[in-house]
Amino acid sequence: MFDRSQFPEGFLWGAATSAYQIEGGAQGGAGRTHWDDFAATPGNVEGAENGDVACDHIGRMDEDLDLLKDLGLDIYRFSTSWARVLPEGTGTPNQKGLDFYDRLVDGLLERGLKPAWTLYHWELPSVLADKGGWRNRDIGDWFAEYADLMAARIGDRVWSAAPINEPWCVAWLSHFEGVHAPGLRDIRAAARAMHHVLYAHGRAVEVLRGANVSNVGAVCNFEYSNPASDSEDDRRAARTYDAIYNRFFTGGLFHGAYPEEVLEGLEPHLPHGWQDDMPLIGQKLDWLGVNYYTRKNIAAAPGPWPALAPVDGSLPKTQVGWEIYPEGLRHFLNQVARDAPGLPIYVTENGLAAEAPHQDDQRISYLTDHIEQARRAMAEDGVPLAGYITWSLLDNYEWSLGYGPRFGLVHVDYDTLERSPKASYHALKSALKRSA
Ligand code: FCB
């Protein structure tokens, strides 16, 4: 695969998961979330599957932390569930939920693992969704309250904190494309969510700094936008897709401005006075996380802005049909290094869905090829890359695709909930072994 010694001493390796995808949301007094509502609505999720049980990480946390340690990792990137600790979104906390995250963080530290904490990985409490969720500017206050509660509880022991996982998914995929909860397809809702997700990020950064939480960053996702043909129309469409996906959020975080190609469509729908939030949004960060999986081929399409559509591509694909394009990772590592010169960068998610329950050779070669691109970005292009975190430790609930896609280094039998490490787990373990 590769060898730890090909990377600088101190380069960190990790695996990621998220709360709703593994914990088991129906246990431990967690409140209802908009993912429960979305999944209960016919047609939204494969088999109408939900996160009620998931991998029962709530009941099997120690076993899962042992798997991380035995693999030889340095970091575990996890998220806390807002609804588990504040079932009503605000107000009275659920002590059992807070205790669980205390034990999780302590369990990581006892095993010598660095806790990399994400505050929001998509399970918005239903009560807040009722009030408009990400469309409502009050989400800044609600999120700040949640950040404050959690910072007081685990903020002294986490290694890093990132307010929001993948703003593009929270805003665009969920409010314009309708693919994730709350399943809206509405340009005004999307515009508001695009801005409010960054506004809430800024509010949480303020709270985390105020509570002396160390190493505060942000995690964005990126998808390589490839014009379906050389025509001027397709190239324009690919640029628009790139601006919405790959430049809007970093524009807010690092340049105090949104890309022109996006304002062309969204400006009329953005909340009044959005420009005034830019200093809050652009507060200094300690690191940036890059999540990268695939590329899309984009063609011009009839209809209103953004007037584009993805078309099928020719590269080899994963279990869920995503094209495999490792060079895209190097491209984005260079892009963000230009956006924020000198800022430490981490790959915070990268991986694939592969059907093979145990002998997952496709995962081994996918990881090998992407890690090599990351190494080149660092060694040949001078990108200040400081670590690589793969998605995911376990097979888990893949959102609207349900439990079919298998993203884990460890196989989960959803009938018995038994964990078994796959070939990729063993390959990564031997790559990470330190020579004596
Ligand atoms: C990312 C999400 C993560 C998982 C992977 C496959 O966009 O952050 O929860 O679903 O994709």
Short mmCIF file of C-alpha atoms in Angstrom, two decimals, residues 138-350:
data_model
loop_
_atom_site.label_atom_id
_atom_site.label_comp_id
_atom_site.label_asym_id
_atom_site.label_seq_id
_atom_site.Cartn_x
_atom_site.Cartn_y
_atom_site.Cartn_z
CA ASP A 138 -31.90 31.79 14.44
CA ILE A 139 -29.93 28.61 13.73
CA GLY A 140 -26.90 30.74 14.68
CA ASP A 141 -28.23 31.11 18.24
CA TRP A 142 -29.36 27.50 18.50
CA PHE A 143 -26.03 26.18 17.24
CA ALA A 144 -24.08 28.48 19.55
CA GLU A 145 -26.05 27.11 22.52
CA TYR A 146 -25.25 23.55 21.52
CA ALA A 147 -21.57 24.41 20.91
CA ASP A 148 -21.37 26.05 24.32
CA LEU A 149 -22.88 23.04 26.09
CA MET A 150 -20.54 20.58 24.40
CA ALA A 151 -17.43 22.75 24.71
CA ALA A 152 -18.03 22.90 28.46
CA ARG A 153 -18.32 19.13 28.57
CA ILE A 154 -15.63 17.75 26.24
CA GLY A 155 -13.84 20.86 24.94
CA ASP A 156 -10.97 20.53 27.41
CA ARG A 157 -9.94 17.10 26.09
CA VAL A 158 -10.56 17.07 22.34
CA TRP A 159 -7.59 17.40 20.00
CA SER A 160 -9.50 19.41 17.39
CA ALA A 161 -12.96 20.77 16.69
CA ALA A 162 -14.82 21.56 13.46
CA PRO A 163 -18.32 23.04 13.65
CA ILE A 164 -19.93 21.66 10.50
CA ASN A 165 -19.20 18.70 8.26
CA GLU A 166 -19.49 19.49 4.55
CA PRO A 167 -21.48 22.73 4.23
CA TRP A 168 -22.28 21.86 0.58
CA CYS A 169 -24.24 18.78 1.68
CA VAL A 170 -25.98 20.63 4.51
CA ALA A 171 -27.07 23.42 2.18
CA TRP A 172 -27.11 22.53 -1.51
CA LEU A 173 -27.65 18.77 -1.55
CA SER A 174 -30.40 19.08 1.06
CA HIS A 175 -32.21 22.28 -0.01
CA PHE A 176 -31.65 22.52 -3.78
CA GLU A 177 -31.19 18.93 -4.94
CA GLY A 178 -33.54 17.47 -2.32
CA VAL A 179 -31.35 14.37 -1.88
CA HIS A 180 -30.73 14.71 1.87
CA ALA A 181 -32.96 15.84 4.73
CA PRO A 182 -35.01 18.02 4.72
CA GLY A 183 -35.38 17.11 1.02
CA LEU A 184 -36.19 20.54 -0.35
CA ARG A 185 -35.83 21.63 -3.96
CA ASP A 186 -36.13 25.36 -3.61
CA ILE A 187 -33.69 28.07 -4.65
CA ARG A 188 -34.62 30.52 -1.89
CA ALA A 189 -34.28 27.84 0.81
CA ALA A 190 -30.96 26.80 -0.72
CA ALA A 191 -29.58 30.35 -0.81
CA ARG A 192 -30.50 30.91 2.82
CA ALA A 193 -29.01 27.58 3.90
CA MET A 194 -25.80 28.28 1.92
CA HIS A 195 -25.25 31.46 3.87
CA HIS A 196 -26.63 30.40 7.26
CA VAL A 197 -24.42 27.31 7.34
CA LEU A 198 -21.38 29.61 7.22
CA TYR A 199 -22.94 32.09 9.63
CA ALA A 200 -23.55 29.25 12.13
CA HIS A 201 -19.98 28.07 11.57
CA GLY A 202 -18.77 31.54 12.53
CA ARG A 203 -20.98 31.66 15.63
CA ALA A 204 -19.67 28.28 16.77
CA VAL A 205 -16.03 29.27 16.16
CA GLU A 206 -16.59 32.26 18.46
CA VAL A 207 -18.02 30.01 21.16
CA LEU A 208 -15.24 27.43 20.85
CA ARG A 209 -12.55 30.11 21.02
CA GLY A 210 -14.27 31.64 24.04
CA ALA A 211 -14.19 28.25 25.75
CA ASN A 212 -10.49 27.80 24.93
CA VAL A 213 -11.04 24.76 22.74
CA SER A 214 -7.80 24.16 20.88
CA ASN A 215 -7.24 23.52 17.19
CA VAL A 216 -10.46 24.83 15.65
CA GLY A 217 -10.95 24.21 11.93
CA ALA A 218 -13.49 23.60 9.19
CA VAL A 219 -14.27 20.63 6.95
CA CYS A 220 -15.45 21.16 3.37
CA ASN A 221 -16.10 18.63 0.63
CA PHE A 222 -14.87 18.94 -2.93
CA GLU A 223 -15.82 17.19 -6.15
CA TYR A 224 -13.80 17.58 -9.33
CA SER A 225 -15.94 19.25 -11.98
CA ASN A 226 -15.10 17.94 -15.43
CA PRO A 227 -16.74 19.50 -18.53
CA ALA A 228 -18.63 16.77 -20.41
CA SER A 229 -17.23 18.13 -23.69
CA ASP A 230 -15.02 20.93 -25.00
CA SER A 231 -18.00 23.08 -25.96
CA GLU A 232 -18.12 26.57 -24.47
CA ASP A 233 -21.53 25.75 -22.92
CA ASP A 234 -20.32 22.63 -21.14
CA ARG A 235 -17.20 24.39 -19.91
CA ARG A 236 -19.33 27.21 -18.53
CA ALA A 237 -21.64 24.69 -16.83
CA ALA A 238 -18.66 22.91 -15.26
CA ARG A 239 -17.33 26.25 -13.96
CA THR A 240 -20.70 27.03 -12.37
CA TYR A 241 -20.84 23.59 -10.74
CA ASP A 242 -17.28 24.08 -9.49
CA ALA A 243 -18.15 27.49 -8.04
CA ILE A 244 -21.22 26.20 -6.16
CA TYR A 245 -19.49 23.09 -4.86
CA ASN A 246 -15.81 23.90 -4.51
CA ARG A 247 -15.41 27.67 -4.19
CA PHE A 248 -18.48 29.08 -2.40
CA PHE A 249 -17.62 27.95 1.13
CA THR A 250 -13.87 28.53 0.91
CA GLY A 251 -14.78 31.90 -0.63
CA GLY A 252 -16.62 32.79 2.56
CA LEU A 253 -14.03 31.28 4.88
CA PHE A 254 -10.89 32.71 3.25
CA HIS A 255 -11.77 35.53 0.85
CA GLY A 256 -14.72 37.27 2.49
CA ALA A 257 -16.66 36.90 -0.78
CA TYR A 258 -18.78 34.44 -2.72
CA PRO A 259 -17.92 33.54 -6.34
CA GLU A 260 -19.58 35.65 -9.07
CA GLU A 261 -20.87 32.52 -10.83
CA VAL A 262 -22.92 31.67 -7.72
CA LEU A 263 -24.11 35.19 -6.95
CA GLU A 264 -25.50 35.30 -10.49
CA GLY A 265 -28.11 32.74 -9.40
CA LEU A 266 -28.35 33.11 -5.63
CA GLU A 267 -27.89 36.81 -4.93
CA PRO A 268 -31.60 37.68 -5.18
CA HIS A 269 -32.40 34.96 -2.66
CA LEU A 270 -29.69 35.53 -0.06
CA PRO A 271 -30.82 36.91 3.31
CA HIS A 272 -30.77 40.69 3.55
CA GLY A 273 -27.47 42.07 4.86
CA TRP A 274 -25.51 38.85 4.28
CA GLN A 275 -22.34 40.83 3.54
CA ASP A 276 -22.23 42.01 7.16
CA ASP A 277 -21.58 38.43 8.33
CA MET A 278 -18.38 38.05 6.32
CA PRO A 279 -15.96 39.06 9.10
CA LEU A 280 -17.59 36.53 11.46
CA ILE A 281 -17.45 33.82 8.78
CA GLY A 282 -13.83 34.59 7.94
CA GLN A 283 -12.45 34.30 11.48
CA LYS A 284 -9.01 32.78 11.66
CA LEU A 285 -8.91 28.99 11.64
CA ASP A 286 -6.17 26.60 12.76
CA TRP A 287 -6.63 24.07 9.97
CA LEU A 288 -8.80 23.09 7.01
CA GLY A 289 -10.17 19.62 6.28
CA VAL A 290 -10.66 18.38 2.73
CA ASN A 291 -13.18 15.62 2.05
CA TYR A 292 -12.77 14.15 -1.41
CA TYR A 293 -14.28 11.15 -3.18
CA THR A 294 -14.94 11.60 -6.88
CA ARG A 295 -15.39 13.72 -9.97
CA LYS A 296 -18.55 14.61 -11.89
CA ASN A 297 -18.96 15.19 -15.60
CA ILE A 298 -21.03 18.28 -16.11
CA ALA A 299 -22.99 19.35 -19.20
CA ALA A 300 -25.05 22.42 -19.97
CA ALA A 301 -28.79 21.81 -19.63
CA PRO A 302 -31.87 23.80 -20.56
CA GLY A 303 -33.80 25.67 -17.88
CA PRO A 304 -33.08 28.33 -15.28
CA TRP A 305 -29.77 28.90 -13.48
CA PRO A 306 -27.58 26.90 -12.88
CA ALA A 307 -28.60 25.27 -16.18
CA LEU A 308 -26.43 22.18 -15.83
CA ALA A 309 -26.70 18.44 -15.32
CA PRO A 310 -24.31 15.62 -14.46
CA VAL A 311 -23.76 13.03 -17.19
CA ASP A 312 -22.27 9.56 -17.08
CA GLY A 313 -18.47 9.36 -17.20
CA SER A 314 -15.97 6.83 -18.51
CA LEU A 315 -13.72 6.16 -15.49
CA PRO A 316 -13.96 3.02 -13.31
CA LYS A 317 -16.68 3.38 -10.66
CA THR A 318 -17.31 2.38 -7.07
CA GLN A 319 -20.26 0.41 -5.67
CA VAL A 320 -22.37 3.57 -5.68
CA GLY A 321 -21.34 4.59 -9.21
CA TRP A 322 -18.88 7.33 -8.23
CA GLU A 323 -16.01 7.73 -10.71
CA ILE A 324 -12.55 7.04 -9.30
CA TYR A 325 -10.28 10.01 -9.99
CA PRO A 326 -7.34 10.21 -7.54
CA GLU A 327 -5.74 13.20 -9.32
CA GLY A 328 -8.67 15.29 -8.15
CA LEU A 329 -7.42 15.03 -4.58
CA ARG A 330 -4.06 16.57 -5.49
CA HIS A 331 -5.90 19.29 -7.43
CA PHE A 332 -7.97 20.34 -4.41
CA LEU A 333 -5.11 20.12 -1.93
CA ASN A 334 -3.28 22.61 -4.13
CA GLN A 335 -6.37 24.78 -4.50
CA VAL A 336 -6.94 25.13 -0.76
CA ALA A 337 -3.23 25.67 -0.13
CA ARG A 338 -3.50 28.71 -2.43
CA ASP A 339 -6.71 29.87 -0.72
CA ALA A 340 -5.14 29.85 2.74
CA PRO A 341 -1.36 30.01 2.44
CA GLY A 342 0.44 28.24 5.26
CA LEU A 343 -2.70 26.84 6.90
CA PRO A 344 -2.28 23.17 7.90
CA ILE A 345 -4.46 20.95 5.76
CA TYR A 346 -5.83 17.51 6.54
CA VAL A 347 -7.62 15.06 4.29
CA THR A 348 -10.58 14.51 6.61
CA GLU A 349 -12.52 12.01 4.45
CA ASN A 350 -11.58 9.81 1.52
#
